Amino acid sequence: WDEPVIFELTTPGERGVLVSRPEPGVREAVGDVVADLPAGMRREKPAALPEMGQMRVLRHYLRLSQENLGADFNIDVGQGTCTMKYAPKVNETLISTPKLTELHPLQDQGDVQGILEIMWSLERAVAEISGMHSVSLHTSGGSTAIWTNIAMIRAYHEANGEGEQRDEVITTIFSHPSNAATAKAAGYKVITLYPDADGYPDAEALRAVIGPRTAAIMITNPEDTGIFNPRVKEWVDLAHSVGALASYDQANANGILGITRARDAGFDVCHFNLHKTFGTPHGCGGPGSGANAVSEALAPFLPGPVIVRDGDRFALDSDRPQSIGKVAPFYGVAPNLVRAYAWIMALGAEGIKAVAETAVLNNNYLMKKILEIPGASAPYATGRRRIEQVRYSWQELFEETGISSEEIGIRASDFGMHYWTSHHPYVVPQPFTLEPTESYSMAELDEYAAVLAEVAREARETPEVVRTAPHNQTVHHTHHDDLDDPERWAITWRAYQRKYFS
Amino acid sequence: WDEPVIFELTTPGERGVLVSRPEPGVREAVGDVVADLPAGMRREKPAALPEMGQMRVLRHYLRLSQENLGADFNIDVGQGTCTMKYAPKVNETLISTPKLTELHPLQDQGDVQGILEIMWSLERAVAEISGMHSVSLHTSGGSTAIWTNIAMIRAYHEANGEGEQRDEVITTIFSHPSNAATAKAAGYKVITLYPDADGYPDAEALRAVIGPRTAAIMITNPEDTGIFNPRVKEWVDLAHSVGALASYDQANANGILGITRARDAGFDVCHFNLHKTFGTPHGCGGPGSGANAVSEALAPFLPGPVIVRDGDRFALDSDRPQSIGKVAPFYGVAPNLVRAYAWIMALGAEGIKAVAETAVLNNNYLMKKILEIPGASAPYATGRRRIEQVRYSWQELFEETGISSEEIGIRASDFGMHYWTSHHPYVVPQPFTLEPTESYSMAELDEYAAVLAEVAREARETPEVVRTAPHNQTVHHTHHDDLDDPERWAITWRAYQRKYFS
Amino acid sequence: MTQPFVHPYLPNTAPDVKAAMLAAVGAASTDEFYADIPEGLRLDRPLDLPAPFVAEQDLVRHVDGLLGRNVSTRERLSFLGAGTYNHYVPAVVDEVINRSEFLTAYAGEPYEDHGRFQALFQYQSLMAELLNMDVVNVPTYDGFQATATSLSMAGRMSGRRGVIVASDVLPDKFSRVHDFVRTNLDLTVVPTVNGTADVAAVAALATEQTAAIWVETPSYSGAVETAIRQLADAAHAVGAVLVVGTDPVGYGVLTPPADQGADIVCGDIQSLGLHQWFGGAHAGFIAVHDDPRFVMEMPSRLFGLATTDVPGEVGFGDVAYDRTSFAHREDGKEWVGTAAALWGIAAGVYLALMGPQGMADLGETLLARTRYAQLQLSAIPGVALTDTALHLREFVVDFSAASVTAHAVVDTLRAQGIEPGVAVGEYELLVAVTEMTGQGDIDRLADAVASVVAASDTADTSTSNTEEKSA
Amino acid sequence: MTQPFVHPYLPNTAPDVKAAMLAAVGAASTDEFYADIPEGLRLDRPLDLPAPFVAEQDLVRHVDGLLGRNVSTRERLSFLGAGTYNHYVPAVVDEVINRSEFLTAYAGEPYEDHGRFQALFQYQSLMAELLNMDVVNVPTYDGFQATATSLSMAGRMSGRRGVIVASDVLPDKFSRVHDFVRTNLDLTVVPTVNGTADVAAVAALATEQTAAIWVETPSYSGAVETAIRQLADAAHAVGAVLVVGTDPVGYGVLTPPADQGADIVCGDIQSLGLHQWFGGAHAGFIAVHDDPRFVMEMPSRLFGLATTDVPGEVGFGDVAYDRTSFAHREDGKEWVGTAAALWGIAAGVYLALMGPQGMADLGETLLARTRYAQLQLSAIPGVALTDTALHLREFVVDFSAASVTAHAVVDTLRAQGIEPGVAVGEYELLVAVTEMTGQGDIDRLADAVASVVAASDTADTSTSNTEEKSA
């Protein structure tokens, strides 16, 4: 397809869907409510939305869908750190009932016992998986869950009278950037540590900066390199020794489920991304879901309300004076919570551990295949196993051919593959990160590695083919320079019309 | 995608879905039921089905789906006679409830009142649209509905003691072939009439063959040429005058809904294709649904059971001694019946007439566009309006360029268009049939006509481009000769393996 | 109406567009297009239909309200079968067949509709592995039609009229088959013995006028025919063919009829990934060996694999299209038309998901649960099985010794939310169990039946000797 | 377990494959991969989780059973709002967002994920037309976050701490905003008068320390702020900005805030094509004019249109990516992460289906039904409206004159299958009507309320003067 932007498809007078109109009895009682609007309150010009028959709207979006590469369609190991795993179709069937879609959060609690039980059970499962005491499922994404971690930490220190004193947060460069960003947004000074020569987080560096001003350490483990910090408990103990808290970003938990737990290493608070680790679909970038798990000491600070169980009855408890309050409307992204619950219940303890072990097996198998490609390397911790992903480098290939990792990624798309070129932080040169998860078969991993090997071959033998990619996509090479120029950027169709055609 | 045949994707040991297994208590009670099978009854070798993880099965079929051109994706006017109209998505939502999917036909009638009421109401609507007395919705396709027409006619004549005497059925060449084929299958000799010079069914020819041996005339009107037989009532009267019945194939009813009715012209029996005229989706070729409508005299012969209404209660009546019996399991294709009911209720009398008028407007508009293309013509009834479709001819273009209609169709697919090349009967030379229905906008009809104009231009200017098409499809020119050779045809993967690789 | 009628399904009802199109074709109104329809045939009033719900939300409320009056087998505990079965449909099956690309396609050509051709070719191929035969058709309407056509094929091939019906056949199926074939074939029913074919009687009846012996397995009562080999030999001895009507759900563990001499195997695929749909989701298969005599008698479309201009690439197309009524009208084989393709795609996805182990597990589960249900019910005093044959999924219990009618059992259990089965005689009940009815469900059924019988017992204690009738 | 664990979600648990992979990497078992995890941190027991349902059919039965215990607003007559609304979702919306291509994609690049970029760019553009502003973000989590971020933007731009809260704000939203901004901003609430902003009081409070005036329309009580122009003038007079939190559902007929001087317009799009989902389907929008000062403060992704190597073709990409925390960690603007993209696509489809006329019709229906409900309820002796402001969709009724508590009304009506609204005070009930609650539904509510009040009347007849409080 070469599907136009939807505004180009308008035909005056066409209708896509009709709306229920006021009944004659209502009209008689209320008169002309639009004409009666106060001065200046009636919209003068109709909104310039397109006018289209229903089938044309449908056709437009179905064609756009076919121009999009979902995880169901490709060997989606190239979006490293994203944990692209199978989102089971049965879970979509399960949630598509009016018993969930048409449930209002303020209904009589007697009418919502099913969803409350599911949410309560999911909290308990996350508590067991993390080793923590209490869980909240309110947040609707990973980064906002990290925000919730720091918001609870802030409230905790304030409750202890140390809110003013503790104004620093320590993180590592290979922890997700949201740890740094949310801490900053919460008012903290951020200290970022870099790895030691072997790629492990530098414990000596931590020792040098931690102290009475430290509110928390906020770290990921394994980090985005796929390297597990073996001294993590030492880090946590160090934090506790100065009165700070330890916050664990479990975005990379997929390889350690059932193997090791946050609380066992002493962490006070952690979060999971249900849309990564627990198999809810990524939805083009959300809705996600975060699960915040905390120790008993931090439980009073969890967002409210919480679900309480009394025998077979479940209820919402809002009477929690130390809570940080609401972090989102109502009680979390219900469709994702049901999906995550179903995912856990389809696998059980044995299955969840098999998820981790298979993800790690896949990762180390793929690493072997990738490192066989001339020009590819895996910086840090040479020869060591990795957990669930690896941050690789094309530096050697780049030095030899001048082809960058980004160019390789664009060319890989011609083979129907994703390849993640946006590798914050830019510490590893010419980086690429592969995370095969547990969802792809050996044959598929071989196929993915073969594509990268082929592109690397092209980079050497026919570099122009790589440099001028894409050759096989809906659109051709796009001029991204305009997107940073306020005079040229066009964030909406109306702005495009104004800037480019008037 | 270049998606393999599914057998090539097998990996020993993988599982796609697990099945509920006998509980320990069951095993204890029944022992090893497989080992205990009588001699020779236990399958020796497992079925050679592929072994695949769930996500890979899904990915395979999703990719195949993207290699298929549904009506939702294209301007589907090229499958003439098929009535490719919008199948509203809301109807898919409506039927996807367990209240319908998990209903068993032999449940307590008190538990199935909703579906019975819908079916009863749909029968009444079809009766009104056809002018007939009684309706059965049991058949699951158009051709089997035509079979049911002739089966009822056969039973009627038998009941009147004329079963032996009346052994001939008369049809016309531009009526759907199933009229001839079902009559033959029911034991009748088939007489086929050809059109007069103007393309109208030849009334004089009818007069010449009709008589005491005639069981029925079975005709379509408008015929597949889009031409309405203005003397249709004369035909029906003639049939009645010799004691024969008149059966109306309403496959082409889309242009005359609310305009003229079968019973008003005197027909005794007719059928509609719900998957054509009433907006149920075509499903790659079924399930369809047929509706048989009959006069009061033929009502006792309808397939059984029928739905009867008693106040607010609906029940099934099987006590019908003259019924031809079952024509299909239970009571018809329930999902399609609900869809067709919803389609009618979304439109109402005014909307249904607008469907017909719009379909006819679209058809005559498109005819104007097509006839502007050099080399295209519309044989018969020159200058007359057509109803809902037109059978065109590329004969002039073929004579000029040697490019056949079939080659044009294959090339049209490169532009994302369907184009129906299978135009039984082969009376019109180099035929193509376009039926735009009411579902496509003027802009889309213009686009379709532009594609044919472009292909016609190519046929003149760059005929090799047309002759070597497809250029833009999943597969390349396919060798169809093998498909008619018993030594080479491969109707299953196992036959292909055996014939081509052993 | 004074307002113009504009409907979301009808883009060209937009007034400006409609006017432009009329102008383009030089018509004053759409009435002109109907010039060929005589005035006397024109309907001079609006159709008398209920007021529509043009706003989608109102339509949904209306239809949902009607469907909401149904109570489904999810809300009841159901042991209903008799042709439509409550098997589990994996979510992936529904996902695939509800894809717009498949749902709304029709009859496109092998290039732009490559996916449809491949999906249906795969369906044919997967069924072929399950049945161990080389040729399977694109689905026809249902198992009734598949069987009627299979017998007709036998008649056409042999020029004979005789069909010996060896098994108990579902009455509705028999009705359909009979009305379909009666012009060309004569059906002779040989009563079964202990639930299955009376092989000696059937063999004795077979003559040079016999076109086919027709076996059903599982039969109407769920009995599995174990003497197919002998029946095939009897047919072949007189130059007839053996037609086996079956449900393929058991062939993960059971020997396929082709391995026992069947010539044509046919039936319904509703068990393979289709919901119950109030009995409205059936599709018929016909399987034969790769013998042109048989293949050329099949009326349905057959999709075949073919080579293309690119070495190693495979394409698809119609095999022997000239057989069909599309090609030759009344001179084709019966007829072909829109039948049940989407259900075939569903069954293909189902078999791909299940794989050999899944079908084997399913077969075992069905055998085990069936046997368990037989044991539990026949252990109730006054309740007996009607035969000792091997059963798959269905069986008949007899309440005559308890003097309780089957209808009484049904009525009483329905009041408890249980559909115990289909009454098939005054005292006989046809009970179906599937992988969806677990041990707990079967126990609940047995307990409920035991209560009914016990209650009757109190009134009428003449239940001696009933144990002996149990298997 | 002795049997190998093979799961449909985990292809490489197939024993042969697993062994081959281990061999390829030279590992004896998967344990080797965990060498970096110290023994003391290793969990030495299985997780204590409930027994799983590995057969899909058993999982479905389990989860369906749990969800089956919910009673939805289809089965109740609901007038609940307070942040989540029962609007109609056209079927096409669900069809599109449930397409696997959209549902399972994530963060691919503009080439292979062209469809996602275009769909979200179109969402931005369609919202922009409805709001009459040039810049709209890829959705953030919800309206709470959108508002918190909008106020923070005002603070960052101005370097000031003061925010004047001019309207009644949903308490949960206020909670979220407060905890989010409290390090950087001080919120000062100015009580409303007759349901809407006290313009004079707000203007009097605005100073050089004011970063923003924050208006909510419709407010917590459903009141539409009609003095946005004056509030904008008051803000601009002191160099502050006007932040308007809103629900865009009414802008088919109501003047968009941008036309009245708003600088930042933000809110939630749940009303535009998202189901209620137990309150779990929200997404936030932030709209600004095309002014780099504002744009560069937005933390969310912004998809922009760009030219390509092919003249006339348009591609898409990230606008000003350097703003984000992806690019600059703590030096980015707040943060960006997985938020609510799919809901944005849904809202885009919704607006495309509705078109200008659909949104106008919807706005009129909402205004009319709201007014009708106000009239019907306030006509009941003892029931009064709490203000005379213009309301859209929600309003508060006061039962104090009838001496009936709001909770008593709720409890009594729930017993009749009606959720009459949210109790927001001892005697105050927040009632929401939408296009889904027709005249008959509203009449049913009014009748039920009248009965409760009348019953109370019998006990306590002091209901004089209540009529005067009605609007």
PDB file of C-alpha atoms in Angstrom, chain A residues 1 11 14 54-56 58-60 62-63 65-69 71-76 84-90 415-416 439-444 447, chain B residues 1 11 14 54-56 58-60 62-63 65-69 71-76 84-90 415-416 439-444 447:
ATOM      1  CA  TRP A   1       0.000   0.000   0.000  1.00  0.00           C
ATOM      2  CA  THR A  11     -15.259  13.448   1.150  1.00  0.00           C
ATOM      3  CA  GLU A  14     -19.707  10.893   4.319  1.00  0.00           C
ATOM      4  CA  GLN A  54     -16.934   3.411   7.705  1.00  0.00           C
ATOM      5  CA  MET A  55     -15.349   0.894   5.379  1.00  0.00           C
ATOM      6  CA  ARG A  56     -12.809   3.439   4.136  1.00  0.00           C
ATOM      7  CA  LEU A  58     -11.361   0.586   8.363  1.00  0.00           C
ATOM      8  CA  ARG A  59      -9.450  -0.038   5.150  1.00  0.00           C
ATOM      9  CA  HIS A  60      -7.110   2.841   5.889  1.00  0.00           C
ATOM     10  CA  LEU A  62      -5.981  -2.065   8.256  1.00  0.00           C
ATOM     11  CA  ARG A  63      -3.532  -1.066   5.548  1.00  0.00           C
ATOM     12  CA  SER A  65      -1.484  -2.118  10.301  1.00  0.00           C
ATOM     13  CA  GLN A  66       0.060  -4.146   7.519  1.00  0.00           C
ATOM     14  CA  GLU A  67       2.767  -1.499   7.290  1.00  0.00           C
ATOM     15  CA  ASN A  68       3.728  -2.236  10.870  1.00  0.00           C
ATOM     16  CA  LEU A  69       5.964  -5.002  12.168  1.00  0.00           C
ATOM     17  CA  ALA A  71       6.236  -9.034  17.475  1.00  0.00           C
ATOM     18  CA  ASP A  72       3.835 -11.671  16.172  1.00  0.00           C
ATOM     19  CA  PHE A  73       5.272 -11.209  12.694  1.00  0.00           C
ATOM     20  CA  ASN A  74       9.029 -11.117  13.101  1.00  0.00           C
ATOM     21  CA  ILE A  75      11.871 -12.684  15.026  1.00  0.00           C
ATOM     22  CA  ASP A  76      11.785  -9.821  17.456  1.00  0.00           C
ATOM     23  CA  MET A  84       9.821  -8.846  23.184  1.00  0.00           C
ATOM     24  CA  LYS A  85       8.164 -12.075  24.162  1.00  0.00           C
ATOM     25  CA  TYR A  86       5.062 -13.916  23.156  1.00  0.00           C
ATOM     26  CA  ALA A  87       1.895 -12.256  24.403  1.00  0.00           C
ATOM     27  CA  PRO A  88      -0.397 -15.294  24.415  1.00  0.00           C
ATOM     28  CA  LYS A  89      -3.502 -14.925  22.288  1.00  0.00           C
ATOM     29  CA  VAL A  90      -5.630 -16.703  24.836  1.00  0.00           C
ATOM     30  CA  PHE A 415      14.957  -8.510   5.782  1.00  0.00           C
ATOM     31  CA  GLY A 416      11.862  -8.115   7.939  1.00  0.00           C
ATOM     32  CA  SER A 439       9.909 -17.034  22.809  1.00  0.00           C
ATOM     33  CA  TYR A 440      11.976 -17.801  19.746  1.00  0.00           C
ATOM     34  CA  SER A 441      13.043 -21.174  18.516  1.00  0.00           C
ATOM     35  CA  MET A 442      16.602 -22.169  17.738  1.00  0.00           C
ATOM     36  CA  ALA A 443      15.796 -22.063  14.027  1.00  0.00           C
ATOM     37  CA  GLU A 444      14.601 -18.504  14.349  1.00  0.00           C
ATOM     38  CA  GLU A 447      17.786 -16.989  10.976  1.00  0.00           C
TER      39      GLU A 447
ATOM     40  CA  TRP B   1       7.177 -12.878   3.611  1.00  0.00           C
ATOM     41  CA  THR B  11      10.740 -29.200  15.194  1.00  0.00           C
ATOM     42  CA  GLU B  14       7.626 -28.546  20.306  1.00  0.00           C
ATOM     43  CA  GLN B  54       2.366 -21.684  19.632  1.00  0.00           C
ATOM     44  CA  MET B  55       3.889 -18.396  18.562  1.00  0.00           C
ATOM     45  CA  ARG B  56       5.360 -19.933  15.424  1.00  0.00           C
ATOM     46  CA  LEU B  58       0.477 -17.936  14.948  1.00  0.00           C
ATOM     47  CA  ARG B  59       3.238 -16.154  13.069  1.00  0.00           C
ATOM     48  CA  HIS B  60       2.884 -18.537  10.147  1.00  0.00           C
ATOM     49  CA  LEU B  62      -0.617 -14.221  10.381  1.00  0.00           C
ATOM     50  CA  ARG B  63       1.938 -13.966   7.614  1.00  0.00           C
ATOM     51  CA  SER B  65      -3.127 -13.672   6.160  1.00  0.00           C
ATOM     52  CA  GLN B  66      -1.056 -10.738   4.999  1.00  0.00           C
ATOM     53  CA  GLU B  67      -0.570 -12.588   1.735  1.00  0.00           C
ATOM     54  CA  ASN B  68      -4.301 -12.538   1.175  1.00  0.00           C
ATOM     55  CA  LEU B  69      -6.427  -9.742  -0.245  1.00  0.00           C
ATOM     56  CA  ALA B  71     -12.488  -7.167   0.772  1.00  0.00           C
ATOM     57  CA  ASP B  72     -11.546  -4.895   3.656  1.00  0.00           C
ATOM     58  CA  PHE B  73      -8.238  -4.162   1.947  1.00  0.00           C
ATOM     59  CA  ASN B  74      -9.036  -3.521  -1.678  1.00  0.00           C
ATOM     60  CA  ILE B  75     -11.578  -1.878  -3.938  1.00  0.00           C
ATOM     61  CA  ASP B  76     -13.281  -5.186  -4.413  1.00  0.00           C
ATOM     62  CA  MET B  84     -18.406  -7.932  -2.404  1.00  0.00           C
ATOM     63  CA  LYS B  85     -19.875  -5.486   0.035  1.00  0.00           C
ATOM     64  CA  TYR B  86     -18.955  -4.189   3.428  1.00  0.00           C
ATOM     65  CA  ALA B  87     -19.433  -6.766   6.162  1.00  0.00           C
ATOM     66  CA  PRO B  88     -19.849  -4.409   9.121  1.00  0.00           C
ATOM     67  CA  LYS B  89     -17.358  -4.935  11.916  1.00  0.00           C
ATOM     68  CA  VAL B  90     -19.969  -4.341  14.548  1.00  0.00           C
ATOM     69  CA  PHE B 415      -2.034  -2.896  -8.466  1.00  0.00           C
ATOM     70  CA  GLY B 416      -3.690  -4.487  -5.442  1.00  0.00           C
ATOM     71  CA  SER B 439     -19.853  -0.091  -0.522  1.00  0.00           C
ATOM     72  CA  TYR B 440     -17.280   1.824  -2.531  1.00  0.00           C
ATOM     73  CA  SER B 441     -16.970   5.558  -2.824  1.00  0.00           C
ATOM     74  CA  MET B 442     -16.835   7.467  -6.061  1.00  0.00           C
ATOM     75  CA  ALA B 443     -13.127   8.098  -5.536  1.00  0.00           C
ATOM     76  CA  GLU B 444     -12.526   4.368  -5.220  1.00  0.00           C
ATOM     77  CA  GLU B 447      -9.276   4.463  -8.870  1.00  0.00           C
TER      78      GLU B 447
END
